[in-house]
Coordinates of C-alpha atoms in Angstrom, one line a residue:
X4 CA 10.5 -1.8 28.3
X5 CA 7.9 -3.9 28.1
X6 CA 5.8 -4.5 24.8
X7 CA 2.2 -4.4 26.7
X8 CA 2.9 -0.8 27.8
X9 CA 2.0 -0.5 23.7
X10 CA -0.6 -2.7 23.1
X11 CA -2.9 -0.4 23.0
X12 CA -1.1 1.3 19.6
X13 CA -0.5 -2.4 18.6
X14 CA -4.1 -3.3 18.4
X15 CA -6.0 0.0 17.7
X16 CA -8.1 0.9 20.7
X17 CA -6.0 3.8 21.8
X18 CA -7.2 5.2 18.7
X19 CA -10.9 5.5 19.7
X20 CA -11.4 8.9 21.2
X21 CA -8.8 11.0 19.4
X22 CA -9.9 9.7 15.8
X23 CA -13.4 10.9 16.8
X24 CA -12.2 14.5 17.6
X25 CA -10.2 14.4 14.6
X26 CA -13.1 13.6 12.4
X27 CA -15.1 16.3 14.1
X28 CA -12.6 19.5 13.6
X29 CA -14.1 22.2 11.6
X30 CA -12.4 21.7 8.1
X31 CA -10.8 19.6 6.5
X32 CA -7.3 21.5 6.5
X33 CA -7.8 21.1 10.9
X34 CA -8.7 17.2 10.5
X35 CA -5.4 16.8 8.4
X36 CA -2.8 18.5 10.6
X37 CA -4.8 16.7 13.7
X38 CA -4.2 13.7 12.1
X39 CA -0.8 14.0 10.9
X40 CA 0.0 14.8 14.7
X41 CA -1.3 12.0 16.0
X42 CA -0.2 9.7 13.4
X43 CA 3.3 10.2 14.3
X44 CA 2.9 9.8 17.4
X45 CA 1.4 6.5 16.8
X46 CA 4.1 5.6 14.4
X47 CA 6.9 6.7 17.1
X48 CA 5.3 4.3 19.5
X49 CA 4.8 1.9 17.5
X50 CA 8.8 1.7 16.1
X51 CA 9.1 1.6 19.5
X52 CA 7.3 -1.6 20.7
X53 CA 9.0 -3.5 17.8
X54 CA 12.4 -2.4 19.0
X55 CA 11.4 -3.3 22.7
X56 CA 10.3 -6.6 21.6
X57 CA 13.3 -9.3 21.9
X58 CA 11.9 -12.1 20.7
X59 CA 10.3 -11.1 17.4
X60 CA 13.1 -9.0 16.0
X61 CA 11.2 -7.0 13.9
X62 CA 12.0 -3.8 12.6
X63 CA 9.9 -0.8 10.6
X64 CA 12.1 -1.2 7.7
X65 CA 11.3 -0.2 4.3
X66 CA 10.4 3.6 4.6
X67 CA 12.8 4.8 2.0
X68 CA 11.5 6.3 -1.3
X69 CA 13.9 4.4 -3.1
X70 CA 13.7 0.1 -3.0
X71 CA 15.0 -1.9 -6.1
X72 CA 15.3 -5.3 -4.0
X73 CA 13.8 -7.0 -6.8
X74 CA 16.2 -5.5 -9.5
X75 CA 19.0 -6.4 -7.0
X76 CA 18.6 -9.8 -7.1
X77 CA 16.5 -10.7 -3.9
X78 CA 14.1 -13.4 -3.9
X79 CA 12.1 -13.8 -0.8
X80 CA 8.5 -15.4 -0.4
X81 CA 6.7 -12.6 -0.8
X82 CA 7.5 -9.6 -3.6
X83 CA 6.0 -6.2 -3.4
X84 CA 5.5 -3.7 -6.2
X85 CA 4.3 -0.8 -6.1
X86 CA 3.8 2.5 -8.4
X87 CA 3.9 5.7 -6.9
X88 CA 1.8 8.9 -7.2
X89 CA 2.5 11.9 -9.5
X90 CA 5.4 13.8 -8.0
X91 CA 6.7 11.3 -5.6
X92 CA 10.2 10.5 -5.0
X93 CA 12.0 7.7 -5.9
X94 CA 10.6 4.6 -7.5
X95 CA 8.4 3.9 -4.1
X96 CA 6.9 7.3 -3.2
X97 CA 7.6 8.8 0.1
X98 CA 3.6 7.8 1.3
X99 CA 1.7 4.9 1.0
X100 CA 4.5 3.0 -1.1
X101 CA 7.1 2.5 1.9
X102 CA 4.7 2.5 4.7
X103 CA 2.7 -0.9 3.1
X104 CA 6.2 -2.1 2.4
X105 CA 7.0 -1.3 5.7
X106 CA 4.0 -2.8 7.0
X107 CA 4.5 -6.1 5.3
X108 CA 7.3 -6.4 6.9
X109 CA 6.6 -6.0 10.5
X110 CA 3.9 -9.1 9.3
X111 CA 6.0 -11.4 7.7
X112 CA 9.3 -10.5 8.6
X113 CA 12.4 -8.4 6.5
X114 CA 14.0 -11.9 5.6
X115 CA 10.5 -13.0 4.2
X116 CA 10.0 -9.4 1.9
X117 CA 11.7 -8.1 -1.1
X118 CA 10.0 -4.5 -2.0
X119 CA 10.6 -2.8 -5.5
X120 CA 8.9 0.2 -6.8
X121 CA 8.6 1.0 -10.4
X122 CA 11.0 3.3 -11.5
X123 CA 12.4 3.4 -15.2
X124 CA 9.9 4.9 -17.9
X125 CA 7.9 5.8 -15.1
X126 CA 8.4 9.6 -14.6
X127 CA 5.3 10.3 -12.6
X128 CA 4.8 13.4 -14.0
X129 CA 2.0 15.4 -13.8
X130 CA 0.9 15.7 -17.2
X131 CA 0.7 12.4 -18.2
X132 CA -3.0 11.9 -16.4
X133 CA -4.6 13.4 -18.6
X134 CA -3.7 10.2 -21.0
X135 CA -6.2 8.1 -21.8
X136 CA -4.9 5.2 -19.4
X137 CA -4.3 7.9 -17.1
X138 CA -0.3 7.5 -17.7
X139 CA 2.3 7.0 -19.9
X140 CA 2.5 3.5 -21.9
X141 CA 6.1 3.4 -21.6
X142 CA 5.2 3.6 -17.6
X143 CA 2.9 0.7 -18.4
X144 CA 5.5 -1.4 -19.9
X145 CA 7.8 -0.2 -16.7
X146 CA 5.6 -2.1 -14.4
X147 CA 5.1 -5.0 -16.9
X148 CA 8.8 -5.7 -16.5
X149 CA 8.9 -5.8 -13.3
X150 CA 6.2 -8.8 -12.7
X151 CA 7.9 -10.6 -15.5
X152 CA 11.1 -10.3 -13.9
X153 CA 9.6 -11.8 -10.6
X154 CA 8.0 -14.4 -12.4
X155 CA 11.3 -15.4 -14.4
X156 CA 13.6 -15.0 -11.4
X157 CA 11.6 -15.7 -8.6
X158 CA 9.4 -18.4 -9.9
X159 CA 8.0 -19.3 -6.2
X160 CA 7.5 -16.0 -4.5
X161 CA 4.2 -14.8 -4.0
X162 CA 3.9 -11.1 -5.6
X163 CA 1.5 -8.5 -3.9
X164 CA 1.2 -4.8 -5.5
X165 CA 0.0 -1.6 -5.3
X166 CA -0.1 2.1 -6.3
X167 CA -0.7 5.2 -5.8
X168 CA -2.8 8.1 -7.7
X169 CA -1.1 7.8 -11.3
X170 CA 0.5 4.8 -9.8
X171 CA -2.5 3.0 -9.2
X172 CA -3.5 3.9 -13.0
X173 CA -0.3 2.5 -13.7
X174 CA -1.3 -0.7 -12.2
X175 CA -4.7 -1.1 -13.8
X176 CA -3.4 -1.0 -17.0
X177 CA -0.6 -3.5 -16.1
X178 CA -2.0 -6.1 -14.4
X179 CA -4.8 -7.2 -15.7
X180 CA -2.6 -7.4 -19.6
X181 CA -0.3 -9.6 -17.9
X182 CA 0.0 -13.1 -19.1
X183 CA -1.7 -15.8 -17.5
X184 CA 1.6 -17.2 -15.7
X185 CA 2.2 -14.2 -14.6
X186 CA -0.7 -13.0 -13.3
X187 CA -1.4 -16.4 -11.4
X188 CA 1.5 -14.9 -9.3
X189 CA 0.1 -11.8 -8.5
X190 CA -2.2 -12.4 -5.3
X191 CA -3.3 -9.4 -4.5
X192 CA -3.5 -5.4 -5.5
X193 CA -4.5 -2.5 -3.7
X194 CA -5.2 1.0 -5.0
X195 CA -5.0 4.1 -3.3
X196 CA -6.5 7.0 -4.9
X197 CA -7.6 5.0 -8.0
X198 CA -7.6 8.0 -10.7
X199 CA -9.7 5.5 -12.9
X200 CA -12.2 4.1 -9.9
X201 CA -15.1 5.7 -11.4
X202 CA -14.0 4.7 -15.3
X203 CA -13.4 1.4 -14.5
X204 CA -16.3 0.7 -11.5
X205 CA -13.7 0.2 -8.9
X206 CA -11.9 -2.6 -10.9
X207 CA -9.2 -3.9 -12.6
X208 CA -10.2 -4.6 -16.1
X209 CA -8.4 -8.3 -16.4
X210 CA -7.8 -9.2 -12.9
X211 CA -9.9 -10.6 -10.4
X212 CA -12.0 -8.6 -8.2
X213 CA -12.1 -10.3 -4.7
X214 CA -8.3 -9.9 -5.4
X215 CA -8.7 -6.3 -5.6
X216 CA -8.6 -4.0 -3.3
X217 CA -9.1 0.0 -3.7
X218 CA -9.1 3.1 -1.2
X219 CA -11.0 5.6 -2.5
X220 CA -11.9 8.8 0.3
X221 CA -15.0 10.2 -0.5
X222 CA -13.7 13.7 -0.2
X223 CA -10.6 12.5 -3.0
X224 CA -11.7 14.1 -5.8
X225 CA -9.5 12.1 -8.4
X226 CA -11.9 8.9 -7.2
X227 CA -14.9 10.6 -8.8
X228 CA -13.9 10.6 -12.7
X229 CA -11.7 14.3 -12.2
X230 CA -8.1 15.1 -11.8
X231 CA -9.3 17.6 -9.1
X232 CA -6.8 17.3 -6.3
X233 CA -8.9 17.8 -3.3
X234 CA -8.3 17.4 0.7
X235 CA -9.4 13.6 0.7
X236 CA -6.3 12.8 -1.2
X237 CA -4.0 13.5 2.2
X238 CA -5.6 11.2 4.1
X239 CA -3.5 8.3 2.5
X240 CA -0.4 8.6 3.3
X241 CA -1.3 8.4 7.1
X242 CA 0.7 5.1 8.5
X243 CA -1.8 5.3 11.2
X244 CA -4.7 4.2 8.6
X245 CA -2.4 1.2 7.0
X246 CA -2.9 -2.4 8.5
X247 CA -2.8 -5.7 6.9
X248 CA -5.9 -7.6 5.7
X249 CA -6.9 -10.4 8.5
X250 CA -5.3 -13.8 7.4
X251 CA -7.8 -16.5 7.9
X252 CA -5.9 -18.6 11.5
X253 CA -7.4 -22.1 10.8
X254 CA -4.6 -22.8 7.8
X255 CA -1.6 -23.6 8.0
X256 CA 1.3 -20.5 7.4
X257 CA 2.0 -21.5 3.6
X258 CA -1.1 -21.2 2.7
X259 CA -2.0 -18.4 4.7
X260 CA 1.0 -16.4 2.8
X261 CA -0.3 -17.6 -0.1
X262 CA -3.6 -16.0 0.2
X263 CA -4.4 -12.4 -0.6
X264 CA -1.6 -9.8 1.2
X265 CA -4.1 -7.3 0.8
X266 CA -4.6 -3.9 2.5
X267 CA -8.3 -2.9 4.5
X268 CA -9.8 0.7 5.1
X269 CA -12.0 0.5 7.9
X270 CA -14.8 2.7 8.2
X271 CA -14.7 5.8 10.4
X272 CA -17.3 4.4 12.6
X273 CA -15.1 1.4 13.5
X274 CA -12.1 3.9 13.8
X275 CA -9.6 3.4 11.7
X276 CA -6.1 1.8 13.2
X277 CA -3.0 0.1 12.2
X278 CA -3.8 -3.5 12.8
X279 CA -1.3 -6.3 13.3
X280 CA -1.9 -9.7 14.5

């Protein structure tokens, strides 16, 4: 099969004209299911193309709920942590978590990606929003561990991370408390559903900005300073609407992976897509 038959999925433009009629169903409940649908479509074809690709050898790995690679021993050149949302499954989530592991991945390669999601102290229960730091502190010290593990036993890896709803909470208060070795490490962190966007003006209080990225749907009413969970929060999980940040193609590979591994939201009017270079 050959890989050009997908290039379309690969780069995005098959996704013009559907994700206009999506965003133009009635209500929000039609746009969701519509774009569920054609997301897993997408995703199928896309598992696809990596499998019919010889060469590469890269495979959509990394959509468990569950990944302690990090815990396990693995040291790789890039380490990905991630929180997930109220509820979730596993350490990682069963959304966003896996799919930006996932995606990673596909990037850099499964050899080159070690992916551990916070587990421990951090229940993710629903309750523990309504916290001040919008989660538990033994969750906070959970995800502290985990970058201070990296940092002791993988001194040279390059540590991206992430969360989701509560999780992104309880990367906002861990973060930016870390110590100053540590945090040097941590090149990049995206948000999705940032329940303290609006407290914190889109930030991490500690860490960098330009290092920062968040995703915050308009319609996601946990964005806006409540713990109202409203349609815009469903539009995360969607693999079609993850793709890796452009890495800048007139460096040279170690420095490239040493730049940000951040995630990008396009905006509707440039139709969102999974992008991969």
């Amino acid at each position: 099969m050959s890989l050009s038959f997908y290039q379309p999925v690969l780069d995005g433009t098959a996704s013009s004209s559907v994700f206009s009629s999506i965003l133009h169903k009635s209500s929000p409940s039609e746009q969701i299911r519509s774009l569920i649908m054609h997301s897993f479509v997408t995703f199928w074809l896309l598992a696809a193309a990596v499998n019919a690709a010889p060469v590469q050898k890269r495979q959509l790995s990394g959509l468990s709920s569950t990944s302690s690679e990090l815990e396990d021993g693995d040291c790789k050149a890039v380490t990905f942590i991630f929180a997930r949302g109220s509820t979730e499954t596993g350490n990682m989530g069963s959304t966003v978590g896996p799919a930006t592991c996932s995606a990673l991945r596909v990037k850099y390669g499964d050899d080159q990606v070690a992916c551990q999601g916070v587990g421990g102290a951090y229940l993710g229960d629903l309750g523990s929003n309504a916290l001040p730091d919008g989660t538990t502190s033994a969750a906070l010290e959970e995800s502290t561990k985990m970058f201070k593990l990296a940092n002791s036993q993988c001194p040279d890896t390059k540590v991206v991370a992430g969360g989701y709803s509560q999780g992104a909470a309880v990367m906002a208060g861990s973060v930016g408390k870390l110590d100053s070795a540590v945090m040097a490490q941590v090149k990049g962190v995206v948000l999705y559903g940032y329940t303290k966007n609006l407290q914190n003006d889109g930030q991490i209080p500690g860490y960098p900005k330009e290092q920062t990225k968040v995703f915050c749907n308009a319609s996601d009413g946990v964005c806006s300073g409540t713990l109202m969970v409203t349609a815009g929060k469903q539009f995360y999980p969607i693999y079609k609407l993850i793709y890796l940040a452009d890495m800048s193609k007139d460096i040279s590979p170690t420095t490239r992976m040493s730049k940000m591994l951040l995630l990008s939201w396009k905006s509707r009017s440039e139709q969102p897509s999974l992008y991969m270079e």
